[in-house]
Structures are given as structure tokens and as C-alpha cells.
């Protein structure tokens, strides 16, 4: 039977939570809450995204020093149950007491009593065992439903997976876009072997040091024009494409402009042919060797 649902990725069942399907495109929040645009625009954008099915919202205590979490909290007033809410803890706050306190602060700013997913933002110097034990405590207390990591490369993920609760980690969130395919050589295959979905940040390559003008690339423009979609939609559809027959990516573009939110949601309906993918592969080849993990 044909599956007519929009593309989704499945978080595998853990010892404490059943498997869960999430739409393959969610919403990022980096640079929200900084006062760069009216806060009401950011709130409205997140609500618009929720209405269009972009139900995963990704934030972090780092973004605008908690300001992004406050924007998300405002957007979720009266609709918390519509969202799958992800936040992240600084590595230096990921200790036995510090992570408990950091999580409490995040919950307060977000105006909720639980996170659906709590991530270690990047590897740090606090022993991973301690962070995992603390995530487990937060889970037992109902403050988080699942936990995971971000910016973990192959070695770090292997170390994590060998720890007692390592296999409970739900996702690894890393930078991934058409112009940055390094993870396809070793990290993504490892994650597929572990059954761990990938959350792809900077899927539009539009922010941070790795900003690239993929929108203006001639092959991107040509393929997008032929499909009648925008370059951004092409990049999103490419990011969430199945690999080895499996859909296991959730892209988290950040968008404030209403037409951007609308386009990003519509990208869930874009089907890329093998021929389109081959042309993109030729212009942006997959890596032939291990390269260090790209980060912002
Ligand atoms: P993105 O690749 O999502 O790019 C965001 C930019 O693209 C914004 O300027 C936005 O404009 C623009 N944009 C969004 N949609 C469209 C569209 N359809 N057409 C044209 N332009 C568009 O970069 P981010 O760095 O924000 O990454 C996404 C999210 O990933 C972050 O917000 C954050 O939640 C997460 N992240 C996680 C990191 C980690 O270390 N774990 C690191 C970096 C990001 P506008 O807002 O004006 O609509």
C-alpha cells in the first residue's frame, strides 16, 4: 500500500518511551529573541509553522541567552500539546546538579513542565556518564521525555553508545546541507546502524560561519526551476531524502518571514526524482573519505 502521509522520521522506542513519528521538517529558533525583528513576528512564525504541520520546535538555553526559549514559550501558550519541544543544555551545564538547574530554567522560560527532547549541545569536559545519569534523573522526574546529543562525531558517538544509557540517546543533531555532506561518509552510516535519527541543522546553509550561497548556485536554481519550487525547498527536500531506503532525517530550518514558513512546510510534499538527485550529486559530490564534523 502506498504511504500518502507527509515524510516523517521515526524516533525509535526507548526503554521508557514508545516509538514516535515526527514530520521530517521542523522549526529552528537560533537568532530568535535577539530583537532583530519584532518578537511578535517570531511568535507568529512559530504558530504558523505549527498550524502547517512543522510540529517539532528546536531551541536552546544558548539562543539569545534564553530569549529564544521565551519566544517559544509565548508561541506555545494554549497549544503546548501541538508541539514536540526540543531544547539543549550547554556542555558546562551538563553536570549532576547544573543540568537539573539548567533544565528548570529552560522549562520556566518555555512555560512548560516538560521537554519532549533534551540535548547536550556539544561534547564538553563533564564526563558523559554524569550527563547521561542526570538526563535519566530528569526523565524519571517527568521533566524530559527523551534525551540525545548534538555535534557528536563518529568517535564521540561510539563512546556514548558504549555507556550504560548510551543506547537510550534518541538523536544526534548535526550540521547537514547539500554543500556540507561530510557526515555521509561515516557518521550517517553509523547512525543508521544504531537506528538513531539525524536532526539536520542549518539545512539552508544560511546562517553561521558556514553560510553558503546555495540558493544562487546554477545547478540548484536549474533543478528548482524545473520542479517549480524555490531553491530553499529543493535544499530541504534534499536534506530529508531517504538514504538506503530509510527516512531518518528531521531538518530544522529557522524561518520568520511568513512566505518562508509556508514554503518550508510545502517542501514536505516535494518528491525528488533519481535524475534530479543525480544532478545534485554531480554538482555536490558525496565525500570519498572521512572529514571532520562541520560545526557552526
Ligand atoms: P538555516 O539554514 O535554517 O537558515 C535560516 C535562514 O534561512 C534565515 O535567515 C531564514 O530567514 C532563511 N530562510 C528560512 N526559510 C527560507 C526559505 N524558504 N527561503 C529563503 N530563506 C529562508 O540556519 P540556522 O542556523 O537557523 O539553522 C536552523 C536551526 O538549527 C537553528 O535555528 C537552530 O535551531 C538549529 N541549530 C543548531 C545548532 C547546534 O549546534 N545544535 C547550530 C546551529 C543551528 P527568515 O528567518 O528571515 O525567514
mmCIF file with all atom_site columns, N, CA and C in Angstrom, residues 137-197:
data_model
loop_
_atom_site.group_PDB
_atom_site.id
_atom_site.type_symbol
_atom_site.label_atom_id
_atom_site.label_alt_id
_atom_site.label_comp_id
_atom_site.label_asym_id
_atom_site.label_entity_id
_atom_site.label_seq_id
_atom_site.pdbx_PDB_ins_code
_atom_site.Cartn_x
_atom_site.Cartn_y
_atom_site.Cartn_z
_atom_site.occupancy
_atom_site.B_iso_or_equiv
_atom_site.pdbx_formal_charge
_atom_site.auth_seq_id
_atom_site.auth_comp_id
_atom_site.auth_asym_id
_atom_site.auth_atom_id
_atom_site.pdbx_PDB_model_num
ATOM 1   N N  . UNK A 1 137 ? 17.767 11.036 35.391 1.00 0.00 ? 137 UNK A N  1
ATOM 2   C CA . UNK A 1 137 ? 17.027 11.560 36.555 1.00 0.00 ? 137 UNK A CA 1
ATOM 3   C C  . UNK A 1 137 ? 15.927 12.516 36.109 1.00 0.00 ? 137 UNK A C  1
ATOM 4   N N  . UNK A 1 138 ? 16.272 13.375 35.150 1.00 0.00 ? 138 UNK A N  1
ATOM 5   C CA . UNK A 1 138 ? 15.274 14.322 34.644 1.00 0.00 ? 138 UNK A CA 1
ATOM 6   C C  . UNK A 1 138 ? 14.110 13.560 34.001 1.00 0.00 ? 138 UNK A C  1
ATOM 7   N N  . UNK A 1 139 ? 14.453 12.467 33.313 1.00 0.00 ? 139 UNK A N  1
ATOM 8   C CA . UNK A 1 139 ? 13.394 11.667 32.679 1.00 0.00 ? 139 UNK A CA 1
ATOM 9   C C  . UNK A 1 139 ? 12.498 11.030 33.741 1.00 0.00 ? 139 UNK A C  1
ATOM 10  N N  . UNK A 1 140 ? 13.144 10.471 34.783 1.00 0.00 ? 140 UNK A N  1
ATOM 11  C CA . UNK A 1 140 ? 12.357 9.837  35.853 1.00 0.00 ? 140 UNK A CA 1
ATOM 12  C C  . UNK A 1 140 ? 11.423 10.839 36.517 1.00 0.00 ? 140 UNK A C  1
ATOM 13  N N  . UNK A 1 141 ? 11.879 12.080 36.617 1.00 0.00 ? 141 UNK A N  1
ATOM 14  C CA . UNK A 1 141 ? 11.043 13.122 37.245 1.00 0.00 ? 141 UNK A CA 1
ATOM 15  C C  . UNK A 1 141 ? 10.005 13.685 36.275 1.00 0.00 ? 141 UNK A C  1
ATOM 16  N N  . UNK A 1 142 ? 9.988  13.219 35.050 1.00 0.00 ? 142 UNK A N  1
ATOM 17  C CA . UNK A 1 142 ? 8.985  13.666 34.072 1.00 0.00 ? 142 UNK A CA 1
ATOM 18  C C  . UNK A 1 142 ? 9.311  15.012 33.447 1.00 0.00 ? 142 UNK A C  1
ATOM 19  N N  . UNK A 1 143 ? 10.522 15.508 33.690 1.00 0.00 ? 143 UNK A N  1
ATOM 20  C CA . UNK A 1 143 ? 10.854 16.839 33.142 1.00 0.00 ? 143 UNK A CA 1
ATOM 21  C C  . UNK A 1 143 ? 11.309 16.763 31.699 1.00 0.00 ? 143 UNK A C  1
ATOM 22  N N  . UNK A 1 144 ? 11.807 15.621 31.303 1.00 0.00 ? 144 UNK A N  1
ATOM 23  C CA . UNK A 1 144 ? 12.107 15.402 29.885 1.00 0.00 ? 144 UNK A CA 1
ATOM 24  C C  . UNK A 1 144 ? 11.570 14.017 29.504 1.00 0.00 ? 144 UNK A C  1
ATOM 25  N N  . UNK A 1 145 ? 11.156 13.900 28.235 1.00 0.00 ? 145 UNK A N  1
ATOM 26  C CA . UNK A 1 145 ? 10.632 12.595 27.790 1.00 0.00 ? 145 UNK A CA 1
ATOM 27  C C  . UNK A 1 145 ? 11.746 11.730 27.193 1.00 0.00 ? 145 UNK A C  1
ATOM 28  N N  . UNK A 1 146 ? 12.647 12.392 26.464 1.00 0.00 ? 146 UNK A N  1
ATOM 29  C CA . UNK A 1 146 ? 13.775 11.690 25.831 1.00 0.00 ? 146 UNK A CA 1
ATOM 30  C C  . UNK A 1 146 ? 14.991 12.592 25.905 1.00 0.00 ? 146 UNK A C  1
ATOM 31  N N  . UNK A 1 147 ? 16.160 12.010 25.632 1.00 0.00 ? 147 UNK A N  1
ATOM 32  C CA . UNK A 1 147 ? 17.365 12.834 25.561 1.00 0.00 ? 147 UNK A CA 1
ATOM 33  C C  . UNK A 1 147 ? 18.238 12.401 24.390 1.00 0.00 ? 147 UNK A C  1
ATOM 34  N N  . UNK A 1 148 ? 19.176 13.277 24.051 1.00 0.00 ? 148 UNK A N  1
ATOM 35  C CA . UNK A 1 148 ? 20.064 12.981 22.930 1.00 0.00 ? 148 UNK A CA 1
ATOM 36  C C  . UNK A 1 148 ? 21.253 13.923 22.950 1.00 0.00 ? 148 UNK A C  1
ATOM 37  N N  . UNK A 1 149 ? 21.965 13.962 21.828 1.00 0.00 ? 149 UNK A N  1
ATOM 38  C CA . UNK A 1 149 ? 23.192 14.760 21.759 1.00 0.00 ? 149 UNK A CA 1
ATOM 39  C C  . UNK A 1 149 ? 23.206 15.588 20.482 1.00 0.00 ? 149 UNK A C  1
ATOM 40  N N  . UNK A 1 150 ? 24.184 16.476 20.400 1.00 0.00 ? 150 UNK A N  1
ATOM 41  C CA . UNK A 1 150 ? 24.339 17.335 19.231 1.00 0.00 ? 150 UNK A CA 1
ATOM 42  C C  . UNK A 1 150 ? 25.827 17.538 18.982 1.00 0.00 ? 150 UNK A C  1
ATOM 43  N N  . UNK A 1 151 ? 26.181 17.683 17.718 1.00 0.00 ? 151 UNK A N  1
ATOM 44  C CA . UNK A 1 151 ? 27.586 17.901 17.322 1.00 0.00 ? 151 UNK A CA 1
ATOM 45  C C  . UNK A 1 151 ? 28.509 16.776 17.777 1.00 0.00 ? 151 UNK A C  1
ATOM 46  N N  . UNK A 1 152 ? 28.017 15.555 17.783 1.00 0.00 ? 152 UNK A N  1
ATOM 47  C CA . UNK A 1 152 ? 28.850 14.386 18.098 1.00 0.00 ? 152 UNK A CA 1
ATOM 48  C C  . UNK A 1 152 ? 29.327 13.762 16.796 1.00 0.00 ? 152 UNK A C  1
ATOM 49  N N  . UNK A 1 153 ? 30.652 13.586 16.666 1.00 0.00 ? 153 UNK A N  1
ATOM 50  C CA . UNK A 1 153 ? 31.215 12.893 15.510 1.00 0.00 ? 153 UNK A CA 1
ATOM 51  C C  . UNK A 1 153 ? 31.329 11.396 15.835 1.00 0.00 ? 153 UNK A C  1
ATOM 52  N N  . UNK A 1 154 ? 31.885 10.652 14.884 1.00 0.00 ? 154 UNK A N  1
ATOM 53  C CA . UNK A 1 154 ? 31.901 9.188  14.987 1.00 0.00 ? 154 UNK A CA 1
ATOM 54  C C  . UNK A 1 154 ? 32.473 8.682  16.311 1.00 0.00 ? 154 UNK A C  1
ATOM 55  N N  . UNK A 1 155 ? 33.677 9.136  16.667 1.00 0.00 ? 155 UNK A N  1
ATOM 56  C CA . UNK A 1 155 ? 34.326 8.610  17.879 1.00 0.00 ? 155 UNK A CA 1
ATOM 57  C C  . UNK A 1 155 ? 33.482 8.893  19.120 1.00 0.00 ? 155 UNK A C  1
ATOM 58  N N  . UNK A 1 156 ? 32.970 10.131 19.167 1.00 0.00 ? 156 UNK A N  1
ATOM 59  C CA . UNK A 1 156 ? 32.180 10.524 20.347 1.00 0.00 ? 156 UNK A CA 1
ATOM 60  C C  . UNK A 1 156 ? 30.888 9.696  20.442 1.00 0.00 ? 156 UNK A C  1
ATOM 61  N N  . UNK A 1 157 ? 30.302 9.445  19.288 1.00 0.00 ? 157 UNK A N  1
ATOM 62  C CA . UNK A 1 157 ? 29.054 8.668  19.293 1.00 0.00 ? 157 UNK A CA 1
ATOM 63  C C  . UNK A 1 157 ? 29.317 7.216  19.680 1.00 0.00 ? 157 UNK A C  1
ATOM 64  N N  . UNK A 1 158 ? 30.456 6.685  19.236 1.00 0.00 ? 158 UNK A N  1
ATOM 65  C CA . UNK A 1 158 ? 30.798 5.309  19.611 1.00 0.00 ? 158 UNK A CA 1
ATOM 66  C C  . UNK A 1 158 ? 31.052 5.217  21.115 1.00 0.00 ? 158 UNK A C  1
ATOM 67  N N  . UNK A 1 159 ? 31.747 6.212  21.654 1.00 0.00 ? 159 UNK A N  1
ATOM 68  C CA . UNK A 1 159 ? 31.993 6.236  23.107 1.00 0.00 ? 159 UNK A CA 1
ATOM 69  C C  . UNK A 1 159 ? 30.657 6.293  23.850 1.00 0.00 ? 159 UNK A C  1
ATOM 70  N N  . UNK A 1 160 ? 29.799 7.190  23.377 1.00 0.00 ? 160 UNK A N  1
ATOM 71  C CA . UNK A 1 160 ? 28.482 7.355  24.014 1.00 0.00 ? 160 UNK A CA 1
ATOM 72  C C  . UNK A 1 160 ? 27.689 6.051  23.983 1.00 0.00 ? 160 UNK A C  1
ATOM 73  N N  . UNK A 1 161 ? 27.698 5.406  22.836 1.00 0.00 ? 161 UNK A N  1
ATOM 74  C CA . UNK A 1 161 ? 26.878 4.214  22.675 1.00 0.00 ? 161 UNK A CA 1
ATOM 75  C C  . UNK A 1 161 ? 27.343 3.055  23.552 1.00 0.00 ? 161 UNK A C  1
ATOM 76  N N  . UNK A 1 162 ? 28.619 3.104  23.959 1.00 0.00 ? 162 UNK A N  1
ATOM 77  C CA . UNK A 1 162 ? 29.147 2.023  24.803 1.00 0.00 ? 162 UNK A CA 1
ATOM 78  C C  . UNK A 1 162 ? 28.795 2.234  26.274 1.00 0.00 ? 162 UNK A C  1
ATOM 79  N N  . UNK A 1 163 ? 28.260 3.406  26.621 1.00 0.00 ? 163 UNK A N  1
ATOM 80  C CA . UNK A 1 163 ? 27.931 3.695  28.030 1.00 0.00 ? 163 UNK A CA 1
ATOM 81  C C  . UNK A 1 163 ? 26.577 3.072  28.399 1.00 0.00 ? 163 UNK A C  1
ATOM 82  N N  . UNK A 1 164 ? 26.350 2.854  29.710 1.00 0.00 ? 164 UNK A N  1
ATOM 83  C CA . UNK A 1 164 ? 25.125 2.177  30.139 1.00 0.00 ? 164 UNK A CA 1
ATOM 84  C C  . UNK A 1 164 ? 23.837 2.718  29.521 1.00 0.00 ? 164 UNK A C  1
ATOM 85  N N  . UNK A 1 165 ? 23.631 4.033  29.535 1.00 0.00 ? 165 UNK A N  1
ATOM 86  C CA . UNK A 1 165 ? 22.387 4.551  28.960 1.00 0.00 ? 165 UNK A CA 1
ATOM 87  C C  . UNK A 1 165 ? 22.596 5.147  27.575 1.00 0.00 ? 165 UNK A C  1
ATOM 88  N N  . UNK A 1 166 ? 23.774 4.886  26.994 1.00 0.00 ? 166 UNK A N  1
ATOM 89  C CA . UNK A 1 166 ? 24.099 5.487  25.693 1.00 0.00 ? 166 UNK A CA 1
ATOM 90  C C  . UNK A 1 166 ? 23.107 5.135  24.612 1.00 0.00 ? 166 UNK A C  1
ATOM 91  N N  . UNK A 1 167 ? 22.623 3.901  24.627 1.00 0.00 ? 167 UNK A N  1
ATOM 92  C CA . UNK A 1 167 ? 21.710 3.477  23.556 1.00 0.00 ? 167 UNK A CA 1
ATOM 93  C C  . UNK A 1 167 ? 20.329 4.118  23.710 1.00 0.00 ? 167 UNK A C  1
ATOM 94  N N  . UNK A 1 168 ? 20.107 4.792  24.850 1.00 0.00 ? 168 UNK A N  1
ATOM 95  C CA . UNK A 1 168 ? 18.831 5.495  25.045 1.00 0.00 ? 168 UNK A CA 1
ATOM 96  C C  . UNK A 1 168 ? 18.813 6.859  24.339 1.00 0.00 ? 168 UNK A C  1
ATOM 97  N N  . UNK A 1 169 ? 19.981 7.290  23.855 1.00 0.00 ? 169 UNK A N  1
ATOM 98  C CA . UNK A 1 169 ? 20.039 8.599  23.180 1.00 0.00 ? 169 UNK A CA 1
ATOM 99  C C  . UNK A 1 169 ? 19.210 8.565  21.911 1.00 0.00 ? 169 UNK A C  1
ATOM 100 N N  . UNK A 1 170 ? 18.295 9.510  21.799 1.00 0.00 ? 170 UNK A N  1
ATOM 101 C CA . UNK A 1 170 ? 17.294 9.437  20.729 1.00 0.00 ? 170 UNK A CA 1
ATOM 102 C C  . UNK A 1 170 ? 17.802 9.977  19.407 1.00 0.00 ? 170 UNK A C  1
ATOM 103 N N  . UNK A 1 171 ? 18.640 11.006 19.416 1.00 0.00 ? 171 UNK A N  1
ATOM 104 C CA . UNK A 1 171 ? 19.078 11.625 18.160 1.00 0.00 ? 171 UNK A CA 1
ATOM 105 C C  . UNK A 1 171 ? 20.485 12.198 18.332 1.00 0.00 ? 171 UNK A C  1
ATOM 106 N N  . UNK A 1 172 ? 21.086 12.524 17.184 1.00 0.00 ? 172 UNK A N  1
ATOM 107 C CA . UNK A 1 172 ? 22.288 13.358 17.157 1.00 0.00 ? 172 UNK A CA 1
ATOM 108 C C  . UNK A 1 172 ? 21.943 14.502 16.204 1.00 0.00 ? 172 UNK A C  1
ATOM 109 N N  . UNK A 1 173 ? 22.084 15.732 16.697 1.00 0.00 ? 173 UNK A N  1
ATOM 110 C CA . UNK A 1 173 ? 21.759 16.897 15.850 1.00 0.00 ? 173 UNK A CA 1
ATOM 111 C C  . UNK A 1 173 ? 23.068 17.474 15.314 1.00 0.00 ? 173 UNK A C  1
ATOM 112 N N  . UNK A 1 174 ? 23.234 17.461 13.995 1.00 0.00 ? 174 UNK A N  1
ATOM 113 C CA . UNK A 1 174 ? 24.477 17.960 13.400 1.00 0.00 ? 174 UNK A CA 1
ATOM 114 C C  . UNK A 1 174 ? 24.181 18.811 12.167 1.00 0.00 ? 174 UNK A C  1
ATOM 115 N N  . UNK A 1 175 ? 25.219 19.543 11.759 1.00 0.00 ? 175 UNK A N  1
ATOM 116 C CA . UNK A 1 175 ? 25.080 20.386 10.571 1.00 0.00 ? 175 UNK A CA 1
ATOM 117 C C  . UNK A 1 175 ? 25.026 19.492 9.332  1.00 0.00 ? 175 UNK A C  1
ATOM 118 N N  . UNK A 1 176 ? 24.055 19.746 8.475  1.00 0.00 ? 176 UNK A N  1
ATOM 119 C CA . UNK A 1 176 ? 23.924 18.932 7.250  1.00 0.00 ? 176 UNK A CA 1
ATOM 120 C C  . UNK A 1 176 ? 23.162 19.713 6.201  1.00 0.00 ? 176 UNK A C  1
ATOM 121 N N  . UNK A 1 177 ? 23.816 19.941 5.094  1.00 0.00 ? 177 UNK A N  1
ATOM 122 C CA . UNK A 1 177 ? 23.111 20.517 3.939  1.00 0.00 ? 177 UNK A CA 1
ATOM 123 C C  . UNK A 1 177 ? 23.837 20.100 2.666  1.00 0.00 ? 177 UNK A C  1
ATOM 124 N N  . UNK A 1 178 ? 23.247 20.416 1.532  1.00 0.00 ? 178 UNK A N  1
ATOM 125 C CA . UNK A 1 178 ? 23.782 19.964 0.241  1.00 0.00 ? 178 UNK A CA 1
ATOM 126 C C  . UNK A 1 178 ? 25.254 20.336 0.061  1.00 0.00 ? 178 UNK A C  1
ATOM 127 N N  . UNK A 1 179 ? 25.669 21.468 0.617  1.00 0.00 ? 179 UNK A N  1
ATOM 128 C CA . UNK A 1 179 ? 27.052 21.907 0.463  1.00 0.00 ? 179 UNK A CA 1
ATOM 129 C C  . UNK A 1 179 ? 27.971 21.362 1.540  1.00 0.00 ? 179 UNK A C  1
ATOM 130 N N  . UNK A 1 180 ? 27.442 20.581 2.450  1.00 0.00 ? 180 UNK A N  1
ATOM 131 C CA . UNK A 1 180 ? 28.255 20.045 3.560  1.00 0.00 ? 180 UNK A CA 1
ATOM 132 C C  . UNK A 1 180 ? 27.807 18.614 3.842  1.00 0.00 ? 180 UNK A C  1
ATOM 133 N N  . UNK A 1 181 ? 28.389 17.667 3.069  1.00 0.00 ? 181 UNK A N  1
ATOM 134 C CA . UNK A 1 181 ? 27.916 16.281 3.099  1.00 0.00 ? 181 UNK A CA 1
ATOM 135 C C  . UNK A 1 181 ? 28.874 15.352 3.827  1.00 0.00 ? 181 UNK A C  1
ATOM 136 N N  . UNK A 1 182 ? 29.833 15.941 4.574  1.00 0.00 ? 182 UNK A N  1
ATOM 137 C CA . UNK A 1 182 ? 30.872 15.136 5.225  1.00 0.00 ? 182 UNK A CA 1
ATOM 138 C C  . UNK A 1 182 ? 30.332 13.967 6.045  1.00 0.00 ? 182 UNK A C  1
ATOM 139 N N  . UNK A 1 183 ? 29.197 14.157 6.697  1.00 0.00 ? 183 UNK A N  1
ATOM 140 C CA . UNK A 1 183 ? 28.674 13.100 7.591  1.00 0.00 ? 183 UNK A CA 1
ATOM 141 C C  . UNK A 1 183 ? 28.246 11.853 6.830  1.00 0.00 ? 183 UNK A C  1
ATOM 142 N N  . UNK A 1 184 ? 28.094 11.985 5.505  1.00 0.00 ? 184 UNK A N  1
ATOM 143 C CA . UNK A 1 184 ? 27.609 10.819 4.750  1.00 0.00 ? 184 UNK A CA 1
ATOM 144 C C  . UNK A 1 184 ? 28.642 9.705  4.682  1.00 0.00 ? 184 UNK A C  1
ATOM 145 N N  . UNK A 1 185 ? 29.925 10.040 4.924  1.00 0.00 ? 185 UNK A N  1
ATOM 146 C CA . UNK A 1 185 ? 30.955 9.013  4.787  1.00 0.00 ? 185 UNK A CA 1
ATOM 147 C C  . UNK A 1 185 ? 30.916 8.023  5.956  1.00 0.00 ? 185 UNK A C  1
ATOM 148 N N  . UNK A 1 186 ? 30.895 8.533  7.166  1.00 0.00 ? 186 UNK A N  1
ATOM 149 C CA . UNK A 1 186 ? 30.973 7.604  8.308  1.00 0.00 ? 186 UNK A CA 1
ATOM 150 C C  . UNK A 1 186 ? 29.906 7.840  9.375  1.00 0.00 ? 186 UNK A C  1
ATOM 151 N N  . UNK A 1 187 ? 29.607 9.122  9.660  1.00 0.00 ? 187 UNK A N  1
ATOM 152 C CA . UNK A 1 187 ? 28.690 9.384  10.775 1.00 0.00 ? 187 UNK A CA 1
ATOM 153 C C  . UNK A 1 187 ? 27.264 8.918  10.475 1.00 0.00 ? 187 UNK A C  1
ATOM 154 N N  . UNK A 1 188 ? 26.785 9.268  9.295  1.00 0.00 ? 188 UNK A N  1
ATOM 155 C CA . UNK A 1 188 ? 25.401 8.884  8.986  1.00 0.00 ? 188 UNK A CA 1
ATOM 156 C C  . UNK A 1 188 ? 25.237 7.364  8.885  1.00 0.00 ? 188 UNK A C  1
ATOM 157 N N  . UNK A 1 189 ? 26.185 6.652  8.239  1.00 0.00 ? 189 UNK A N  1
ATOM 158 C CA . UNK A 1 189 ? 26.079 5.187  8.256  1.00 0.00 ? 189 UNK A CA 1
ATOM 159 C C  . UNK A 1 189 ? 26.098 4.623  9.680  1.00 0.00 ? 189 UNK A C  1
ATOM 160 N N  . UNK A 1 190 ? 26.948 5.203  10.546 1.00 0.00 ? 190 UNK A N  1
ATOM 161 C CA . UNK A 1 190 ? 26.973 4.721  11.933 1.00 0.00 ? 190 UNK A CA 1
ATOM 162 C C  . UNK A 1 190 ? 25.615 4.953  12.594 1.00 0.00 ? 190 UNK A C  1
ATOM 163 N N  . UNK A 1 191 ? 25.060 6.144  12.383 1.00 0.00 ? 191 UNK A N  1
ATOM 164 C CA . UNK A 1 191 ? 23.759 6.446  12.994 1.00 0.00 ? 191 UNK A CA 1
ATOM 165 C C  . UNK A 1 191 ? 22.681 5.511  12.447 1.00 0.00 ? 191 UNK A C  1
ATOM 166 N N  . UNK A 1 192 ? 22.775 5.175  11.160 1.00 0.00 ? 192 UNK A N  1
ATOM 167 C CA . UNK A 1 192 ? 21.782 4.245  10.597 1.00 0.00 ? 192 UNK A CA 1
ATOM 168 C C  . UNK A 1 192 ? 21.947 2.868  11.251 1.00 0.00 ? 192 UNK A C  1
ATOM 169 N N  . UNK A 1 193 ? 23.206 2.465  11.485 1.00 0.00 ? 193 UNK A N  1
ATOM 170 C CA . UNK A 1 193 ? 23.418 1.158  12.140 1.00 0.00 ? 193 UNK A CA 1
ATOM 171 C C  . UNK A 1 193 ? 22.854 1.178  13.560 1.00 0.00 ? 193 UNK A C  1
ATOM 172 N N  . UNK A 1 194 ? 22.972 2.330  14.219 1.00 0.00 ? 194 UNK A N  1
ATOM 173 C CA . UNK A 1 194 ? 22.476 2.434  15.602 1.00 0.00 ? 194 UNK A CA 1
ATOM 174 C C  . UNK A 1 194 ? 20.964 2.689  15.648 1.00 0.00 ? 194 UNK A C  1
ATOM 175 N N  . UNK A 1 195 ? 20.363 2.927  14.478 1.00 0.00 ? 195 UNK A N  1
ATOM 176 C CA . UNK A 1 195 ? 18.931 3.245  14.440 1.00 0.00 ? 195 UNK A CA 1
ATOM 177 C C  . UNK A 1 195 ? 18.642 4.603  15.052 1.00 0.00 ? 195 UNK A C  1
ATOM 178 N N  . UNK A 1 196 ? 19.595 5.514  14.920 1.00 0.00 ? 196 UNK A N  1
ATOM 179 C CA . UNK A 1 196 ? 19.472 6.846  15.539 1.00 0.00 ? 196 UNK A CA 1
ATOM 180 C C  . UNK A 1 196 ? 19.172 7.903  14.478 1.00 0.00 ? 196 UNK A C  1
ATOM 181 N N  . UNK A 1 197 ? 18.000 8.539  14.526 1.00 0.00 ? 197 UNK A N  1
ATOM 182 C CA . UNK A 1 197 ? 17.694 9.579  13.535 1.00 0.00 ? 197 UNK A CA 1
ATOM 183 C C  . UNK A 1 197 ? 18.624 10.787 13.659 1.00 0.00 ? 197 UNK A C  1
#
